[in-house]
Short mmCIF file of C-alpha atoms in Angstrom, two decimals:
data_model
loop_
_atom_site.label_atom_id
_atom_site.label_comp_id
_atom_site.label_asym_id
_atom_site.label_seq_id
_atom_site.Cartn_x
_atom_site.Cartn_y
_atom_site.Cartn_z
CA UNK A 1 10.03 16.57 -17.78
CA UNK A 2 13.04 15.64 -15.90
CA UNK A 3 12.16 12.83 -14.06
CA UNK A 4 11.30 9.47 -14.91
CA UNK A 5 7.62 7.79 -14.78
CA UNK A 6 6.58 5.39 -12.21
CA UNK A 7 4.82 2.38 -13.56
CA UNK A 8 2.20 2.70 -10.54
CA UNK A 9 0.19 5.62 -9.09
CA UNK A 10 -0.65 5.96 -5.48
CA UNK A 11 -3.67 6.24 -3.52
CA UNK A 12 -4.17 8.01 -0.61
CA UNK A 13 -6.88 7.62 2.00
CA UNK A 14 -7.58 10.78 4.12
CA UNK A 15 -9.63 11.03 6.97
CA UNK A 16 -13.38 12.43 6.67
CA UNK A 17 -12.84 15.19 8.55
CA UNK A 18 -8.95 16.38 6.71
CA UNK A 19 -9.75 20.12 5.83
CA UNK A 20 -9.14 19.36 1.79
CA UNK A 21 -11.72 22.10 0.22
CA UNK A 22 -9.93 24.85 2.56
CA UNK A 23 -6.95 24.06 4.70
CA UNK A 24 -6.20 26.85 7.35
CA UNK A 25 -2.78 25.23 9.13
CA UNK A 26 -1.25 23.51 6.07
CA UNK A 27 2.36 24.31 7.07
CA UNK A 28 1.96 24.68 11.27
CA UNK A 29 0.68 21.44 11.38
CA UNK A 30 4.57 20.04 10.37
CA UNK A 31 5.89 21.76 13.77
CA UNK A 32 5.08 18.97 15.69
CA UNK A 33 8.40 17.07 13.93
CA UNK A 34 11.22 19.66 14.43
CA UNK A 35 13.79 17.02 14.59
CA UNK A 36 13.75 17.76 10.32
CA UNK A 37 12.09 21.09 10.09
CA UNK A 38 9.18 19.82 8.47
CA UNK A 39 7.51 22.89 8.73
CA UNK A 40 10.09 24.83 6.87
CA UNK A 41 10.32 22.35 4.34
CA UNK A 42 6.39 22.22 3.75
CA UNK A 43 6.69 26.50 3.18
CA UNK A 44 9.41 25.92 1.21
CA UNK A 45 7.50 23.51 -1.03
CA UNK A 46 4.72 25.95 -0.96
CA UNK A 47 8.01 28.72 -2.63
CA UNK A 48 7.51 25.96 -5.11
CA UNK A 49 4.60 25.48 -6.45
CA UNK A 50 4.45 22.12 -4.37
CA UNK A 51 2.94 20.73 -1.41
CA UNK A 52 4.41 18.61 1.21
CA UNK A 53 1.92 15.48 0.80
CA UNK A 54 3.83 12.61 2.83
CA UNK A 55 6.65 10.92 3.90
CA UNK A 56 7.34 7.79 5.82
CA UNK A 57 10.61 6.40 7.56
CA UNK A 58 11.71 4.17 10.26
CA UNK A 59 12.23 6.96 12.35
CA UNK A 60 8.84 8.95 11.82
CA UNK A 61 6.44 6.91 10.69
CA UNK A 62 3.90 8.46 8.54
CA UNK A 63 3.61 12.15 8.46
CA UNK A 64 2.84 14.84 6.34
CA UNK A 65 -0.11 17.39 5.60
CA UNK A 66 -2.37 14.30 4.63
CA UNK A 67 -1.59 12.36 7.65
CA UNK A 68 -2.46 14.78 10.50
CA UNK A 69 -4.83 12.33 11.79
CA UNK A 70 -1.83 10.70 13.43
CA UNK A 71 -1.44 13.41 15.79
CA UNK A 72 -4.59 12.56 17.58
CA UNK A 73 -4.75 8.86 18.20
CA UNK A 74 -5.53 7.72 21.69
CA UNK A 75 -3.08 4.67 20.73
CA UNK A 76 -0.32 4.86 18.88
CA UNK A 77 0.94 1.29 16.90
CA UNK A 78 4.26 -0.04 18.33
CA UNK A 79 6.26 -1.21 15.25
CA UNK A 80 8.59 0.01 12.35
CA UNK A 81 7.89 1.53 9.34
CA UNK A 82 9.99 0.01 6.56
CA UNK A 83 11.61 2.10 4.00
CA UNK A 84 12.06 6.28 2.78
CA UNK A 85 9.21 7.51 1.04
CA UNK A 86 8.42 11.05 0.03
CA UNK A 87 5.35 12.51 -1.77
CA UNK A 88 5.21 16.21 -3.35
CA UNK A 89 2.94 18.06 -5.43
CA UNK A 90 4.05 18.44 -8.62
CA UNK A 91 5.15 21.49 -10.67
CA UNK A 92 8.23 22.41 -12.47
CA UNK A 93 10.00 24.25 -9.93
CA UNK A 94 10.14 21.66 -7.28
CA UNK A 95 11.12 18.72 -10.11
CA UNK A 96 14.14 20.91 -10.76
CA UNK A 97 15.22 21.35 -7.66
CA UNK A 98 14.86 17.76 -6.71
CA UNK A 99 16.86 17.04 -9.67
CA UNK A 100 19.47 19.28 -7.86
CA UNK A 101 19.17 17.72 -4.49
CA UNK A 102 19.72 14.26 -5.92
CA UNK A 103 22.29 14.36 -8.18
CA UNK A 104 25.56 14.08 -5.88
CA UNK A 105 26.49 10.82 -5.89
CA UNK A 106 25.76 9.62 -2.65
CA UNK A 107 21.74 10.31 -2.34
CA UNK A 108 21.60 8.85 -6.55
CA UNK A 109 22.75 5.14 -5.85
CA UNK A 110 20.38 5.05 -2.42
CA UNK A 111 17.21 7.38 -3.97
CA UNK A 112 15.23 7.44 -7.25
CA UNK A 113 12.54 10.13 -7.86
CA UNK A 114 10.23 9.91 -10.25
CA UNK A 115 6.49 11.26 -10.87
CA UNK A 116 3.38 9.90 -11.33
CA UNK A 117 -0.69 10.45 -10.70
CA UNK A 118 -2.15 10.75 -6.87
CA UNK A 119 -5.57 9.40 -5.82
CA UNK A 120 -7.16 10.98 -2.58
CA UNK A 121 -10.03 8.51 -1.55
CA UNK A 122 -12.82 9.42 1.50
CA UNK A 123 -14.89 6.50 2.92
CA UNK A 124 -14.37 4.46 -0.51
CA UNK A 125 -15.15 7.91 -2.46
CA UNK A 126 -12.45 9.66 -5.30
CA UNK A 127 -12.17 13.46 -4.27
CA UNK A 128 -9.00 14.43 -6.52
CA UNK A 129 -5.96 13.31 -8.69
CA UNK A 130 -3.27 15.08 -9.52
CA UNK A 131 0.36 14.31 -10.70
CA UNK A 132 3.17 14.16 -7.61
CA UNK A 133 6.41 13.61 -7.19
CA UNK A 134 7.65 10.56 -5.13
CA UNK A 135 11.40 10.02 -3.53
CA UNK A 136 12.03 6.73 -2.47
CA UNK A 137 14.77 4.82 -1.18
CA UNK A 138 15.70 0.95 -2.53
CA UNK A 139 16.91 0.29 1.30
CA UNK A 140 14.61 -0.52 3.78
CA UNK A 141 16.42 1.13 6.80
CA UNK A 142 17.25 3.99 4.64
CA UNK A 143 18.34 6.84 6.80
CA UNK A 144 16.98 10.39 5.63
CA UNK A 145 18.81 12.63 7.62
CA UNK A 146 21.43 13.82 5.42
CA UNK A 147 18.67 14.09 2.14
CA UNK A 148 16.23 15.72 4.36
CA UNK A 149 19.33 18.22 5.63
CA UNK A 150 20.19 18.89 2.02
CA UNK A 151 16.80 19.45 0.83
CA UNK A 152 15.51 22.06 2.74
CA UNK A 153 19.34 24.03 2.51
CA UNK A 154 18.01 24.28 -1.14
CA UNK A 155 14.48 25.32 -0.67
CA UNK A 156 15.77 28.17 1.33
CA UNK A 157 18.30 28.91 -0.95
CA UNK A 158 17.64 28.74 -4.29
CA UNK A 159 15.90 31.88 -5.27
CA UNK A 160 15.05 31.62 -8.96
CA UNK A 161 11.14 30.75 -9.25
CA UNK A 162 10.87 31.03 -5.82
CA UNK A 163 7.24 32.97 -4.55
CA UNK A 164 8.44 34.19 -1.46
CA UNK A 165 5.63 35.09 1.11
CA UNK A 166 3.24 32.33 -0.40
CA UNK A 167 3.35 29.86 3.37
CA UNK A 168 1.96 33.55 5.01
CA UNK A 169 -0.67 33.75 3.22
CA UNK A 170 -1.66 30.25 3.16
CA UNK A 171 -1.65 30.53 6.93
CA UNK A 172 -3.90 33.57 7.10
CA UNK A 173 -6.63 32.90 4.18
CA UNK A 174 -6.68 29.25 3.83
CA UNK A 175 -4.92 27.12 1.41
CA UNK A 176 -7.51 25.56 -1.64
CA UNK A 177 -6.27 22.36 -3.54
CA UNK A 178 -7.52 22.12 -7.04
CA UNK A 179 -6.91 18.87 -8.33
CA UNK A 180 -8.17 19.33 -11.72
CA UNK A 181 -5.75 16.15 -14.23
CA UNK A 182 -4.71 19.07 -16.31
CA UNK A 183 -3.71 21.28 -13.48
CA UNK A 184 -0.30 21.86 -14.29
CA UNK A 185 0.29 19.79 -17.59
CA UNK A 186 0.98 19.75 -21.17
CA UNK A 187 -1.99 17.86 -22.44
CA UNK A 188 0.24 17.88 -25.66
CA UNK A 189 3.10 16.13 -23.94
CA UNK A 190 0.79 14.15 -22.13
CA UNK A 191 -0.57 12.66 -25.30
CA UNK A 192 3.45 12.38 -26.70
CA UNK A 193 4.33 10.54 -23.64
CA UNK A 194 1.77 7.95 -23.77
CA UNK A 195 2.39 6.94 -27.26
CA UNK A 196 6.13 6.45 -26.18
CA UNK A 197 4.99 4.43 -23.40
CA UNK A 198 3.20 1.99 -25.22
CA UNK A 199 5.46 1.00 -27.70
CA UNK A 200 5.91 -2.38 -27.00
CA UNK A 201 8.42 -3.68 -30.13
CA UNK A 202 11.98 -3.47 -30.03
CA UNK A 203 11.88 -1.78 -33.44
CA UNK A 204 10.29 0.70 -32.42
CA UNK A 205 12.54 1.12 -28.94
CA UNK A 206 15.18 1.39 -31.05
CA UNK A 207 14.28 4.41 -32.09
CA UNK A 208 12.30 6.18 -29.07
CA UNK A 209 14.49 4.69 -26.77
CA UNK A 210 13.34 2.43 -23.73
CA UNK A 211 10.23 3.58 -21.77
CA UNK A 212 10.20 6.41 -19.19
CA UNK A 213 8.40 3.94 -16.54
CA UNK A 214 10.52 2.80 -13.75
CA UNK A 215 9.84 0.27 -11.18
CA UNK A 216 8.49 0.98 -7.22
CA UNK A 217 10.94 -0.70 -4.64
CA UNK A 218 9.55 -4.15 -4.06
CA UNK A 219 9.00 -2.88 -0.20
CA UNK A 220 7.61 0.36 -0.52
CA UNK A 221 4.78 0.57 2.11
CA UNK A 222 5.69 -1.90 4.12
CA UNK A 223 5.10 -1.30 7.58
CA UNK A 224 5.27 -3.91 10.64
CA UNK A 225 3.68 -3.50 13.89
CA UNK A 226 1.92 -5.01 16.87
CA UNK A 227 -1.62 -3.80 17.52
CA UNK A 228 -1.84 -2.99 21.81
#
């Protein structure tokens, strides 16, 4: 892998009636947020072997394919949501591109991406985990419009693995998640990678190197508002 490790997973809690066995709208439902093209970024991520999970910012609030339960409120929440987050599925394809989209200079020193495992909870109850990859930004009033610019310039334009068509027939058939832990893994690696992780003596680091894990922004989550 390419990215690091987080030292935390998320967790996710959907709403009972989110279509997760069979999802008929996964990428219309993003049209409702042109001002980034979120539905061209969620078929792009569907080119990918990914899935646009979930993002928060200051200027959006929470959206994404698991969060379409926003659209509906009766009463929205006035307040600010602190802090850039993004959440993708995870396979190959997208981590490389990522890689790509990050690496100039000025999106490295204000994001860090870096992968880790996905909980989807309903009314208290576990229905799937799977790896992701999260993007998030160490400054709270991060603006993403120049990252979110970039990133979907390279999901339409980078060809290589690309499966071109895919977002069609997602919208026409359905889309099914299968959230199996060994979906898209190495169990090998997986094994390789946890050994690495727990060394804990500097003997031993000395050798292997420091651990993959990296730290979640203090302030990821946060969100401040005033219930009407």
């Amino acid at each position: 892998m390419l990215l690091p490790f987080w030292n935390s997973d998320i967790y996710v809690d959907i709403a009972s009636w989110f279509p997760f066995g069979k999802d008929y709208y996964l990428t219309s439902v993003n049209k409702f947020y042109d001002e980034y093209d979120l539905k061209k970024i969620s078929e792009g991520c569907l080119d990918f072997g990914s899935e646009f999970y979930f993002m928060s910012s200051p200027l959006t609030g929470c959206i994404g394919n698991f969060t379409r339960d926003s659209l509906f409120k009766q009463r929205q929440d006035a307040g600010l949501n602190l802090g850039f987050l993004m959440m993708l599925g995870y396979s190959p394809e997208i981590e490389k591109l990522l890689c790509g989209v990050i690496a100039p200079p000025e999106f490295s020193k204000n994001l860090t991406a870096g992968i880790t495992k996905c909980s989807l909870w309903e009314n208290g109850r576990l229905i799937g985990r799977s790896d992701v990859i999260v993007i998030v930004s160490d400054d709270p009033f991060y603006d993403c419009d120049n990252f979110m610019k970039r990133l979907l310039e390279f999901l339409e334009n980078v060809t290589i693995y690309r499966n071109h068509g895919s977002a069609y027939y997602v919208e026409k058939f359905g889309y099914r998640r299968f959230l199996s832990p060994y979906e898209n893994e190495d169990i090998l690696k997986n094994k390789i990678t946890e050994a690495l992780t727990d060394f804990k003596f500097s003997s031993t680091r000395e050798i292997v190197g420091m651990s993959p894990e990296i730290k979640f922004p203090a302030f990821m989550g946060m969100s401040v508002g005033v219930h009407e």
